[in-house]
JSON list of C-alpha atoms in Angstrom, two decimals:
[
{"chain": "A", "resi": 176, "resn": "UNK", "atom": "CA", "xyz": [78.41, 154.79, 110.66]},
{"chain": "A", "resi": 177, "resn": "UNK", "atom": "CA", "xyz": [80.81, 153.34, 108.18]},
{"chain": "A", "resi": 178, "resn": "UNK", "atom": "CA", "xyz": [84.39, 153.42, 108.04]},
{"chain": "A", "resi": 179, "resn": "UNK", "atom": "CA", "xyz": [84.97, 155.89, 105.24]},
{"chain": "A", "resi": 180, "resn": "UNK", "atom": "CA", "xyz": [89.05, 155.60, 105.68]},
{"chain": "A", "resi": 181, "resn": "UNK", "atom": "CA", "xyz": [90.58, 153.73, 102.23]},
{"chain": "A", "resi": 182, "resn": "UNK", "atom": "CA", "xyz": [93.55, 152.60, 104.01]},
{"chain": "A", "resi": 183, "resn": "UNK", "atom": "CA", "xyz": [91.70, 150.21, 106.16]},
{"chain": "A", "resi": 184, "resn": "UNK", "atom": "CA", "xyz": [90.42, 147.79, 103.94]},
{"chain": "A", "resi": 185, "resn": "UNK", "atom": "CA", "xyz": [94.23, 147.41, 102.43]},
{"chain": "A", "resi": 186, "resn": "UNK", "atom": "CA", "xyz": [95.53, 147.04, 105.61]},
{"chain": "A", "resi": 187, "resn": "UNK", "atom": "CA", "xyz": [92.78, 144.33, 107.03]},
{"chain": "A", "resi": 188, "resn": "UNK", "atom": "CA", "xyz": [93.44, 142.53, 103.98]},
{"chain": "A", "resi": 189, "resn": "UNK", "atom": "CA", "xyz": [97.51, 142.37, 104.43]},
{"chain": "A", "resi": 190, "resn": "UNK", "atom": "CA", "xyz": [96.81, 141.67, 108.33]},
{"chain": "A", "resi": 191, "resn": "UNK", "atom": "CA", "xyz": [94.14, 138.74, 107.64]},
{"chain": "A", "resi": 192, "resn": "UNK", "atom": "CA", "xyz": [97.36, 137.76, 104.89]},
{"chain": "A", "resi": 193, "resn": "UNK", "atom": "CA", "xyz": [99.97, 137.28, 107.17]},
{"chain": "A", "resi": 194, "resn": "UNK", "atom": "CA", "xyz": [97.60, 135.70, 109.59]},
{"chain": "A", "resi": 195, "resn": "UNK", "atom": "CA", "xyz": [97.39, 132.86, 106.59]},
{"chain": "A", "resi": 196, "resn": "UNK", "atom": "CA", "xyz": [100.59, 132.50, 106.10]},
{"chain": "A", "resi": 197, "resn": "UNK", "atom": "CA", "xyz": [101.66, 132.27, 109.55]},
{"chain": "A", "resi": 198, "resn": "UNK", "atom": "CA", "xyz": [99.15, 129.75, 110.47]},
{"chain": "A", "resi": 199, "resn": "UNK", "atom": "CA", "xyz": [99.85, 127.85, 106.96]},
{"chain": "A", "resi": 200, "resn": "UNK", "atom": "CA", "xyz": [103.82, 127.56, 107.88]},
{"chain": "A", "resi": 201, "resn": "UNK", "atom": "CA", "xyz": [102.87, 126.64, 111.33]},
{"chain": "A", "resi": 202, "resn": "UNK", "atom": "CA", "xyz": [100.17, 123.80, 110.51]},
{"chain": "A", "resi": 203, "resn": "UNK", "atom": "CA", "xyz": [102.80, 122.70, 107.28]},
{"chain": "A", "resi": 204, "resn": "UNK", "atom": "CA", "xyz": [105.74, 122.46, 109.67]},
{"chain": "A", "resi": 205, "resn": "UNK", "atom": "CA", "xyz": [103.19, 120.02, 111.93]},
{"chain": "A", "resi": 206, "resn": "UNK", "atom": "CA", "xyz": [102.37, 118.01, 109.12]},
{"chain": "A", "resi": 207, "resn": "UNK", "atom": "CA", "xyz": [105.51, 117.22, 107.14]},
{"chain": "A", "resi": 208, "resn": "UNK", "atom": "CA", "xyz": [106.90, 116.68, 110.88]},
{"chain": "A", "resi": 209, "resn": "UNK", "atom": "CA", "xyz": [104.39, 113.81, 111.38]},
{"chain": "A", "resi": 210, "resn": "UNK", "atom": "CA", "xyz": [104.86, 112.28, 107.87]},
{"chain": "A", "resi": 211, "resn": "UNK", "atom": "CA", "xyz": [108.15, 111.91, 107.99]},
{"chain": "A", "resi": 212, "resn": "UNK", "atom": "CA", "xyz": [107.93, 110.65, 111.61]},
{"chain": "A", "resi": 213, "resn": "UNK", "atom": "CA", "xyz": [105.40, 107.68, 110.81]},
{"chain": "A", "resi": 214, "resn": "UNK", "atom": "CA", "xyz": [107.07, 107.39, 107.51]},
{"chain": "A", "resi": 215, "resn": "UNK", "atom": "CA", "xyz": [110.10, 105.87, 109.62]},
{"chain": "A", "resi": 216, "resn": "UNK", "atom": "CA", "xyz": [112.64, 108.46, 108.42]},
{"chain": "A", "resi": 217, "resn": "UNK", "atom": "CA", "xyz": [115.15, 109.79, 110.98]},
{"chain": "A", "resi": 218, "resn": "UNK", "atom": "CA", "xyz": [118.14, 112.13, 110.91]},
{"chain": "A", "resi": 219, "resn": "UNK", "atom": "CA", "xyz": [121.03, 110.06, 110.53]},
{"chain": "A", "resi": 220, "resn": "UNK", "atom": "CA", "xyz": [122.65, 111.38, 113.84]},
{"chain": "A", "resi": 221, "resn": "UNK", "atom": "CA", "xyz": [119.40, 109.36, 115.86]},
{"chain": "A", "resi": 222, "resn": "UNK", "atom": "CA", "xyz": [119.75, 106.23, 113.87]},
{"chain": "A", "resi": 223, "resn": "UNK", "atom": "CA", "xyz": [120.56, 103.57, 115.42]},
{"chain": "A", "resi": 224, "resn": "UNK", "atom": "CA", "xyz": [123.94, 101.41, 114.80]},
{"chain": "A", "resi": 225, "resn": "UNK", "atom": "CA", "xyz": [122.43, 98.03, 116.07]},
{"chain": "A", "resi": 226, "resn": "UNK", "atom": "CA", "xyz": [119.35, 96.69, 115.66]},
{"chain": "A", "resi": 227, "resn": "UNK", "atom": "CA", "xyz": [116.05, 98.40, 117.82]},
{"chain": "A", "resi": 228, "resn": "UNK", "atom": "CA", "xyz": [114.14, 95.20, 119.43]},
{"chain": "A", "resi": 229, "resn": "UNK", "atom": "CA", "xyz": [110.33, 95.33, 119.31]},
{"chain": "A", "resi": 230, "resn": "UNK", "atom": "CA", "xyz": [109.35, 94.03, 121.72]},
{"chain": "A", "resi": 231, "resn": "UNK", "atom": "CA", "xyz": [112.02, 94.91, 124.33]},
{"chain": "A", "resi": 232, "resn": "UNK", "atom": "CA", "xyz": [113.57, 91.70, 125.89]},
{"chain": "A", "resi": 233, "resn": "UNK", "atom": "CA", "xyz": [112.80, 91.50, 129.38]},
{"chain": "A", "resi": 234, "resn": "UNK", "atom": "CA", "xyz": [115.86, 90.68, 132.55]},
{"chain": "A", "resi": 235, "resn": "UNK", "atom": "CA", "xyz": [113.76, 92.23, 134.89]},
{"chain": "A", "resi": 236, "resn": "UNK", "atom": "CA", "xyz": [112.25, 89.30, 136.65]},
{"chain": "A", "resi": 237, "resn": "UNK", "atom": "CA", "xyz": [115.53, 86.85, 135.79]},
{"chain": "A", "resi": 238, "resn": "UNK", "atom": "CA", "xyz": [118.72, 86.99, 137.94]},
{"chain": "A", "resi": 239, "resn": "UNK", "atom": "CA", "xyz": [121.66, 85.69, 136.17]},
{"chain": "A", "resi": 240, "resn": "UNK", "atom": "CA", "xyz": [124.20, 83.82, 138.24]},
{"chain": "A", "resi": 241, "resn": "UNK", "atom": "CA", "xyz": [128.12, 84.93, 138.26]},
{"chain": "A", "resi": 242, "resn": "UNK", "atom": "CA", "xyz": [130.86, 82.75, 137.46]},
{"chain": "A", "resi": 243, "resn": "UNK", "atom": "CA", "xyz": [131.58, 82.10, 141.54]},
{"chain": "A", "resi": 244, "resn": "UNK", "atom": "CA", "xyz": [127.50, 81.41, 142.53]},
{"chain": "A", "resi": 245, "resn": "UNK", "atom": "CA", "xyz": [126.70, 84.65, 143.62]},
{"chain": "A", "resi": 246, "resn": "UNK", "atom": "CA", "xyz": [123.12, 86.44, 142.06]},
{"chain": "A", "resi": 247, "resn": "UNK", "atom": "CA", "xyz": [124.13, 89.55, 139.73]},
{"chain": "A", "resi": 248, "resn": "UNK", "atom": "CA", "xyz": [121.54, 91.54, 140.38]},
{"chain": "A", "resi": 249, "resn": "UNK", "atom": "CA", "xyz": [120.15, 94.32, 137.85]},
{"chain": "A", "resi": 250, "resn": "UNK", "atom": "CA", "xyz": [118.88, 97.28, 141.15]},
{"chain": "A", "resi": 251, "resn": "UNK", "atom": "CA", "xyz": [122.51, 96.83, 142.42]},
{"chain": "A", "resi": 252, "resn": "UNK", "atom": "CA", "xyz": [123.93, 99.33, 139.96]},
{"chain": "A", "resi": 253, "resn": "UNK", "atom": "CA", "xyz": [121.28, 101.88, 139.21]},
{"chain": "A", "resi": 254, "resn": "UNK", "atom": "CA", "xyz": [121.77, 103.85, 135.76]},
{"chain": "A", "resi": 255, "resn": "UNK", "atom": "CA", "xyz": [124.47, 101.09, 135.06]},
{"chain": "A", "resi": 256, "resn": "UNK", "atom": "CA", "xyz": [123.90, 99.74, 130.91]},
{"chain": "A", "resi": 257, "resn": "UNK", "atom": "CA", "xyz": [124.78, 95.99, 130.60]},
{"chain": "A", "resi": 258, "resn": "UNK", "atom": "CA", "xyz": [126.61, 94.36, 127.47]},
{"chain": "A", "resi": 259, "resn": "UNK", "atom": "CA", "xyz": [126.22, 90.86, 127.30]},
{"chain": "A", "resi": 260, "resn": "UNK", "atom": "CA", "xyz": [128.18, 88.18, 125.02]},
{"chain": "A", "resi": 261, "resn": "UNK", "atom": "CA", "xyz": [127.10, 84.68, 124.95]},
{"chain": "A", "resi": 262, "resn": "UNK", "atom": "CA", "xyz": [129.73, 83.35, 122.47]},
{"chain": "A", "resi": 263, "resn": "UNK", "atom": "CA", "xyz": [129.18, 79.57, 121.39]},
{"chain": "A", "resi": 264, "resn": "UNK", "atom": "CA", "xyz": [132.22, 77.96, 123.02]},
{"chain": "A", "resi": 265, "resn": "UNK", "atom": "CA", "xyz": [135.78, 79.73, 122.95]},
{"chain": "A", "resi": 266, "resn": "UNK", "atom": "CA", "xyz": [138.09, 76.35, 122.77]},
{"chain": "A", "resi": 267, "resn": "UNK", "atom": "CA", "xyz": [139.49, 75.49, 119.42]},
{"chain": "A", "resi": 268, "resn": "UNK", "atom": "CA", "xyz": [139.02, 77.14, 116.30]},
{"chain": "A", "resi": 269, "resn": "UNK", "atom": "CA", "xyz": [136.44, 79.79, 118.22]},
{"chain": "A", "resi": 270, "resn": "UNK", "atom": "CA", "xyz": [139.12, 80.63, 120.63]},
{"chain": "A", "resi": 271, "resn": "UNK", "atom": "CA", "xyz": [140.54, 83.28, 118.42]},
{"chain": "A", "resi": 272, "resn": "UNK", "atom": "CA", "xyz": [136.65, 84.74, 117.49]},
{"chain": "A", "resi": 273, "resn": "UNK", "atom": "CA", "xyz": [136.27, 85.15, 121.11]},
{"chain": "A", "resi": 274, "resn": "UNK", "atom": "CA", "xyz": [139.83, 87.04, 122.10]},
{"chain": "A", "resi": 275, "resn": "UNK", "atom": "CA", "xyz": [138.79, 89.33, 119.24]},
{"chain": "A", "resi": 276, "resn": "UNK", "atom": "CA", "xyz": [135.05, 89.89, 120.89]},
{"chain": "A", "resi": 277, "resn": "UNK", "atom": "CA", "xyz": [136.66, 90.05, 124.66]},
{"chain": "A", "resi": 278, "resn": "UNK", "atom": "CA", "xyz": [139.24, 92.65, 122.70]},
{"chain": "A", "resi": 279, "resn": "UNK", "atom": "CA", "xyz": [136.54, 94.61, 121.19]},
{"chain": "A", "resi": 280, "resn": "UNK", "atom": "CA", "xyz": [134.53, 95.15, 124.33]},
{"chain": "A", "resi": 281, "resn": "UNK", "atom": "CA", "xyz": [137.43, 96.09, 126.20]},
{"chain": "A", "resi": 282, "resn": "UNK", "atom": "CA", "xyz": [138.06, 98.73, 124.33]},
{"chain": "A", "resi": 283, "resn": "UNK", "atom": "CA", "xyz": [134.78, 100.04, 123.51]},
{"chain": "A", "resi": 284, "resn": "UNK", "atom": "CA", "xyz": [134.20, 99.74, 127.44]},
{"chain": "A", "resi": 285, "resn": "UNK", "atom": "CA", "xyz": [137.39, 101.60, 127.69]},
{"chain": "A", "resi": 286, "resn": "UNK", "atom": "CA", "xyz": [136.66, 104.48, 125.34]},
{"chain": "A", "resi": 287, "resn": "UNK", "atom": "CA", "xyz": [133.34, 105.42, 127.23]},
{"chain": "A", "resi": 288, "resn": "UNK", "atom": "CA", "xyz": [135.77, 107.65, 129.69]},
{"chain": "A", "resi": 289, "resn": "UNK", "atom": "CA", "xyz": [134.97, 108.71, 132.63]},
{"chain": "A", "resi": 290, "resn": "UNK", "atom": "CA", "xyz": [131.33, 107.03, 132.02]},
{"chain": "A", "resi": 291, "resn": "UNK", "atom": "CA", "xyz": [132.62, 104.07, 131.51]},
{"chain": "A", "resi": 292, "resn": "UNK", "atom": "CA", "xyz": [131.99, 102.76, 135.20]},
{"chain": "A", "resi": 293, "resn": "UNK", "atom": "CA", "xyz": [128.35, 103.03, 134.51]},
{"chain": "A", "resi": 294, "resn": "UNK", "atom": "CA", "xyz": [128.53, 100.08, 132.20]},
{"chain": "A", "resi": 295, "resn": "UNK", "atom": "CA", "xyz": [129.12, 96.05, 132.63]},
{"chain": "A", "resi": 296, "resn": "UNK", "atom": "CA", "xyz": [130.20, 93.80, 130.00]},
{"chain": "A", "resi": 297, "resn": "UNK", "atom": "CA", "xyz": [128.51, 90.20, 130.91]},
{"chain": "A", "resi": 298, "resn": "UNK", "atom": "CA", "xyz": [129.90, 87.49, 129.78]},
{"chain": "A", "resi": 299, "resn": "UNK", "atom": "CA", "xyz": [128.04, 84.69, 129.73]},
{"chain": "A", "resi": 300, "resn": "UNK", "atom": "CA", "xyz": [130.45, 81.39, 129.84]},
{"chain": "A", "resi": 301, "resn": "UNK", "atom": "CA", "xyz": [134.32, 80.16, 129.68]},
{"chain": "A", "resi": 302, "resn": "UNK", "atom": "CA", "xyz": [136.12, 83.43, 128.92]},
{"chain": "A", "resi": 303, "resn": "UNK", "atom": "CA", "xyz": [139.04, 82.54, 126.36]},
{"chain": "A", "resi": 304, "resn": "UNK", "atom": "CA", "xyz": [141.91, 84.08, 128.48]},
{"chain": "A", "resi": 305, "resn": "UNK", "atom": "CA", "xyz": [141.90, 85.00, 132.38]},
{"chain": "A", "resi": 306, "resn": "UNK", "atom": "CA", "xyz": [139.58, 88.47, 132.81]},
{"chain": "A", "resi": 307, "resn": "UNK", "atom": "CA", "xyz": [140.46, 89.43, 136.71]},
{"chain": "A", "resi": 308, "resn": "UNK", "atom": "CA", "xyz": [142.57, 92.25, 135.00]},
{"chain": "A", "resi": 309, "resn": "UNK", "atom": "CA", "xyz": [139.21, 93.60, 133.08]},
{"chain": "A", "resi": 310, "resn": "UNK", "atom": "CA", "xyz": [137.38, 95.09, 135.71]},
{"chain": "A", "resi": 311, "resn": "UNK", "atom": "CA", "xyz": [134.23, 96.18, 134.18]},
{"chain": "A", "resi": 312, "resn": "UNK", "atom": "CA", "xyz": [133.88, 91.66, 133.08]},
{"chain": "A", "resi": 313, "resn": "UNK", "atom": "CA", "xyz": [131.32, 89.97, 134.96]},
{"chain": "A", "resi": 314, "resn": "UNK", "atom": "CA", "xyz": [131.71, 85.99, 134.33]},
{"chain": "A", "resi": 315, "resn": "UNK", "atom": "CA", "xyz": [128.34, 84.51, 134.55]},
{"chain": "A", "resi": 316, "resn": "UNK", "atom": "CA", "xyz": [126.74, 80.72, 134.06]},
{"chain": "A", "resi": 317, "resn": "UNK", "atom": "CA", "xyz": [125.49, 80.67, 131.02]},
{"chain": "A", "resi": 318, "resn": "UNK", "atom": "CA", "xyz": [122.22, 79.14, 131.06]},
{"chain": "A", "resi": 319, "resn": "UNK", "atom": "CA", "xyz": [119.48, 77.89, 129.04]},
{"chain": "A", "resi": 320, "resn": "UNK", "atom": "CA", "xyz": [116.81, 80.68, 130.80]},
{"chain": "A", "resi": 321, "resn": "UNK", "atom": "CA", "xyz": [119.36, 83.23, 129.81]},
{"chain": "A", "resi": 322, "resn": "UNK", "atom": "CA", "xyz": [119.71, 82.30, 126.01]},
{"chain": "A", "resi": 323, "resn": "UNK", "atom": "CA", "xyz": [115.85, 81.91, 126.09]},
{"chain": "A", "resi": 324, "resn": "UNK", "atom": "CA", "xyz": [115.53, 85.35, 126.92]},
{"chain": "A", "resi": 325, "resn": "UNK", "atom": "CA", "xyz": [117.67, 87.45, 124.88]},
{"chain": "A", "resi": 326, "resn": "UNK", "atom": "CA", "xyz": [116.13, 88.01, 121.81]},
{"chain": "A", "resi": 327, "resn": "UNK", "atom": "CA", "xyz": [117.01, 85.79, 118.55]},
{"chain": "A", "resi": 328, "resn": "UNK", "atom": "CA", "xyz": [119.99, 84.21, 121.09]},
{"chain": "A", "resi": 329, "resn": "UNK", "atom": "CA", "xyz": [122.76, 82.16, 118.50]},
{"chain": "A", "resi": 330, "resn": "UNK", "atom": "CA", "xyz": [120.83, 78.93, 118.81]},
{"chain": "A", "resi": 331, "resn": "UNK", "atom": "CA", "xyz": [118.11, 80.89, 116.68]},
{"chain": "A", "resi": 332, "resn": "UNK", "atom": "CA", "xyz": [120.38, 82.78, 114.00]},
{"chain": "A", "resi": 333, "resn": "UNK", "atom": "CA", "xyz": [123.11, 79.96, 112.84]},
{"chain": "A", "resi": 334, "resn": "UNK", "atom": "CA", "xyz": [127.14, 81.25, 112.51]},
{"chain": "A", "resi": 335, "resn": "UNK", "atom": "CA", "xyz": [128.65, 84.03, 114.95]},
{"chain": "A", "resi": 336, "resn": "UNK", "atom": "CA", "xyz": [128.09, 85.76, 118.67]},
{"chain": "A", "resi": 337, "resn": "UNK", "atom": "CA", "xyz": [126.11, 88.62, 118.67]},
{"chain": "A", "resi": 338, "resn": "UNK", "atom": "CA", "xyz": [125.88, 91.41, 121.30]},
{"chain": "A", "resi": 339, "resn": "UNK", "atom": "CA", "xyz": [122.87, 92.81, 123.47]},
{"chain": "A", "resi": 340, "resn": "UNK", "atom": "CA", "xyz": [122.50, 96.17, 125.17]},
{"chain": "A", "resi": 341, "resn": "UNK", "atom": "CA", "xyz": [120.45, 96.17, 128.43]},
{"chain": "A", "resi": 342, "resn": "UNK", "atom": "CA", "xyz": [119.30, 99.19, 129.80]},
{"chain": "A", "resi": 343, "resn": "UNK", "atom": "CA", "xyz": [119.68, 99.56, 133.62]},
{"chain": "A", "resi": 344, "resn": "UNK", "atom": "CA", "xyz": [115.89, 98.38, 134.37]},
{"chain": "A", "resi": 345, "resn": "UNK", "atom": "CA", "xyz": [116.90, 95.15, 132.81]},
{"chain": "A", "resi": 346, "resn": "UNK", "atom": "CA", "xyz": [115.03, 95.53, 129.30]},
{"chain": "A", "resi": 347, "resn": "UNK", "atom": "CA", "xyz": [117.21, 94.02, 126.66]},
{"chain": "A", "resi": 348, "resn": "UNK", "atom": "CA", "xyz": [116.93, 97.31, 124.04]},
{"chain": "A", "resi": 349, "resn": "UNK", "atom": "CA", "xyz": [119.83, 96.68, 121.42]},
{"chain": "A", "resi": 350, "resn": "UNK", "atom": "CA", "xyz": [121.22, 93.19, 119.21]},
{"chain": "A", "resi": 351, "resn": "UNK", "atom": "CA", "xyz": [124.20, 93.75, 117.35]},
{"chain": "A", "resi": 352, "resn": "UNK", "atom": "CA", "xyz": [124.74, 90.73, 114.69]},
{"chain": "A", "resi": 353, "resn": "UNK", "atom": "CA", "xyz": [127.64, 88.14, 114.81]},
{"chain": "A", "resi": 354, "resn": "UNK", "atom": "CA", "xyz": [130.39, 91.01, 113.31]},
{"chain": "A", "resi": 355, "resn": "UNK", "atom": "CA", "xyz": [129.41, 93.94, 113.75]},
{"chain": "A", "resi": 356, "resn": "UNK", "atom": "CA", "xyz": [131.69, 96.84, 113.97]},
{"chain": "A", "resi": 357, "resn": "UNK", "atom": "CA", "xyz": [132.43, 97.50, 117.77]},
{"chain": "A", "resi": 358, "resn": "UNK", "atom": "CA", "xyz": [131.84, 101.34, 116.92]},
{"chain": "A", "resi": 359, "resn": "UNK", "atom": "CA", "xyz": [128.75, 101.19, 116.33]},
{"chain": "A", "resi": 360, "resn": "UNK", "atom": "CA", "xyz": [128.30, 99.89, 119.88]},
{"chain": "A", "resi": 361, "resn": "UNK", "atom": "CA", "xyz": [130.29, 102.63, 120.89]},
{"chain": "A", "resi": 362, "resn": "UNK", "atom": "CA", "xyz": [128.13, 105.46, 119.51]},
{"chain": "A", "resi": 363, "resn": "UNK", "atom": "CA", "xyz": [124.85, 103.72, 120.69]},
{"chain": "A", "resi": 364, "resn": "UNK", "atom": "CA", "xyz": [126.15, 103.69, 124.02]},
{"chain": "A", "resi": 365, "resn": "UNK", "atom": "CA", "xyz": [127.54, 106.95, 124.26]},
{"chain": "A", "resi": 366, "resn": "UNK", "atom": "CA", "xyz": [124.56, 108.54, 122.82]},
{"chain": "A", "resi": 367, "resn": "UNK", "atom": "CA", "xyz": [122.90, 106.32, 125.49]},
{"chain": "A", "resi": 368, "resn": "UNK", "atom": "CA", "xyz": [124.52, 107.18, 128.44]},
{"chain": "A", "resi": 369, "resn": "UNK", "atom": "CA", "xyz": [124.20, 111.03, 127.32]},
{"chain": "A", "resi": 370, "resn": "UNK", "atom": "CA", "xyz": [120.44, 110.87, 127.81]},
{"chain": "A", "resi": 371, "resn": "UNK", "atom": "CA", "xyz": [120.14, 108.39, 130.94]}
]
């Protein structure tokens, strides 16, 4: 027996319809989602300020060595994010370059809050000035090992210091060039330490 009702067919039709449409906005959404992801593009809030290493740079299996001999170890302070400067000498005419860097980490260490003890600036060499005020400072020997393993160290880019992030497994993640504005440290950390 046949369905003699002459709604029915309309209303299949507007049900079969929306089922189209539903699945066509759901499938679209999917695929201009995945373009734009392997096209590279990213909302400008996730962008980030320094520059993304690929590869990582890899601490893990190095141990630097502090200022006064002792091993700094990366496990000792879990979830703790490292900063490290390796400035090129800070006597002379670079003495000034490096108060402003010390200055600059100071306060971007300073403007993390009440996070602020889960990060450590290392600073690798002669400090310009005396650091036993700046608590979060760890002096440590700079070392050939050590500049071999941070990615494009200043031996391998010419003029300026640049920064590193390291995450708190010891993976160097983040290079910010000789110059670079200190807040854009500052919102790659925070954003950072929001997540971890």
């Amino acid at each position: 027996m046949t369905d003699t009702n002459p709604t029915s067919m309309p209303t299949a039709r507007r049900n079969r319809s929306a089922l189209l449409i539903v699945l066509v906005l759901f499938f679209g959404g999917l695929l201009a989602a995945g373009a734009l992801r392997f096209s590279g593009w990213r909302p400008h809030g996730m962008k980030n300020k320094g520059e993304l290493l690929q590869p990582y740079g890899d601490l893990r299996a190095y141990t630097p060595t502090l200022a006064d001999g002792r091993p700094y170890a990366w496990k000792d302070s879990p979830r703790t994010w490292r900063i490290v400067a390796m400035p090129q000498g800070c006597d002379g005419a670079r003495r000034g370059a490096c108060m402003r860097l010390l200055q600059d980490l100071d306060k971007v260490w300073r403007l993390m809050g009440r996070e602020a003890d889960r990060v450590h600036v290392l600073w690798a060499g002669a400090p310009p000035v005396d650091v036993a005020s700046l608590r979060e400072v760890h002096l440590l020997r700079a070392d050939d090992d050590l500049r071999a393993r941070l990615p494009r160290a200043p031996g391998d880019t010419g003029q300026g210091d640049p920064i590193w992030l390291i995450d708190p497994n010891g993976f160097v993640v983040l290079r910010y060039a000789a110059g670079s504005d200190p807040g854009d440290l500052r919102t790659d950390l925070s954003r950072l330490l929001r997540i971890n």
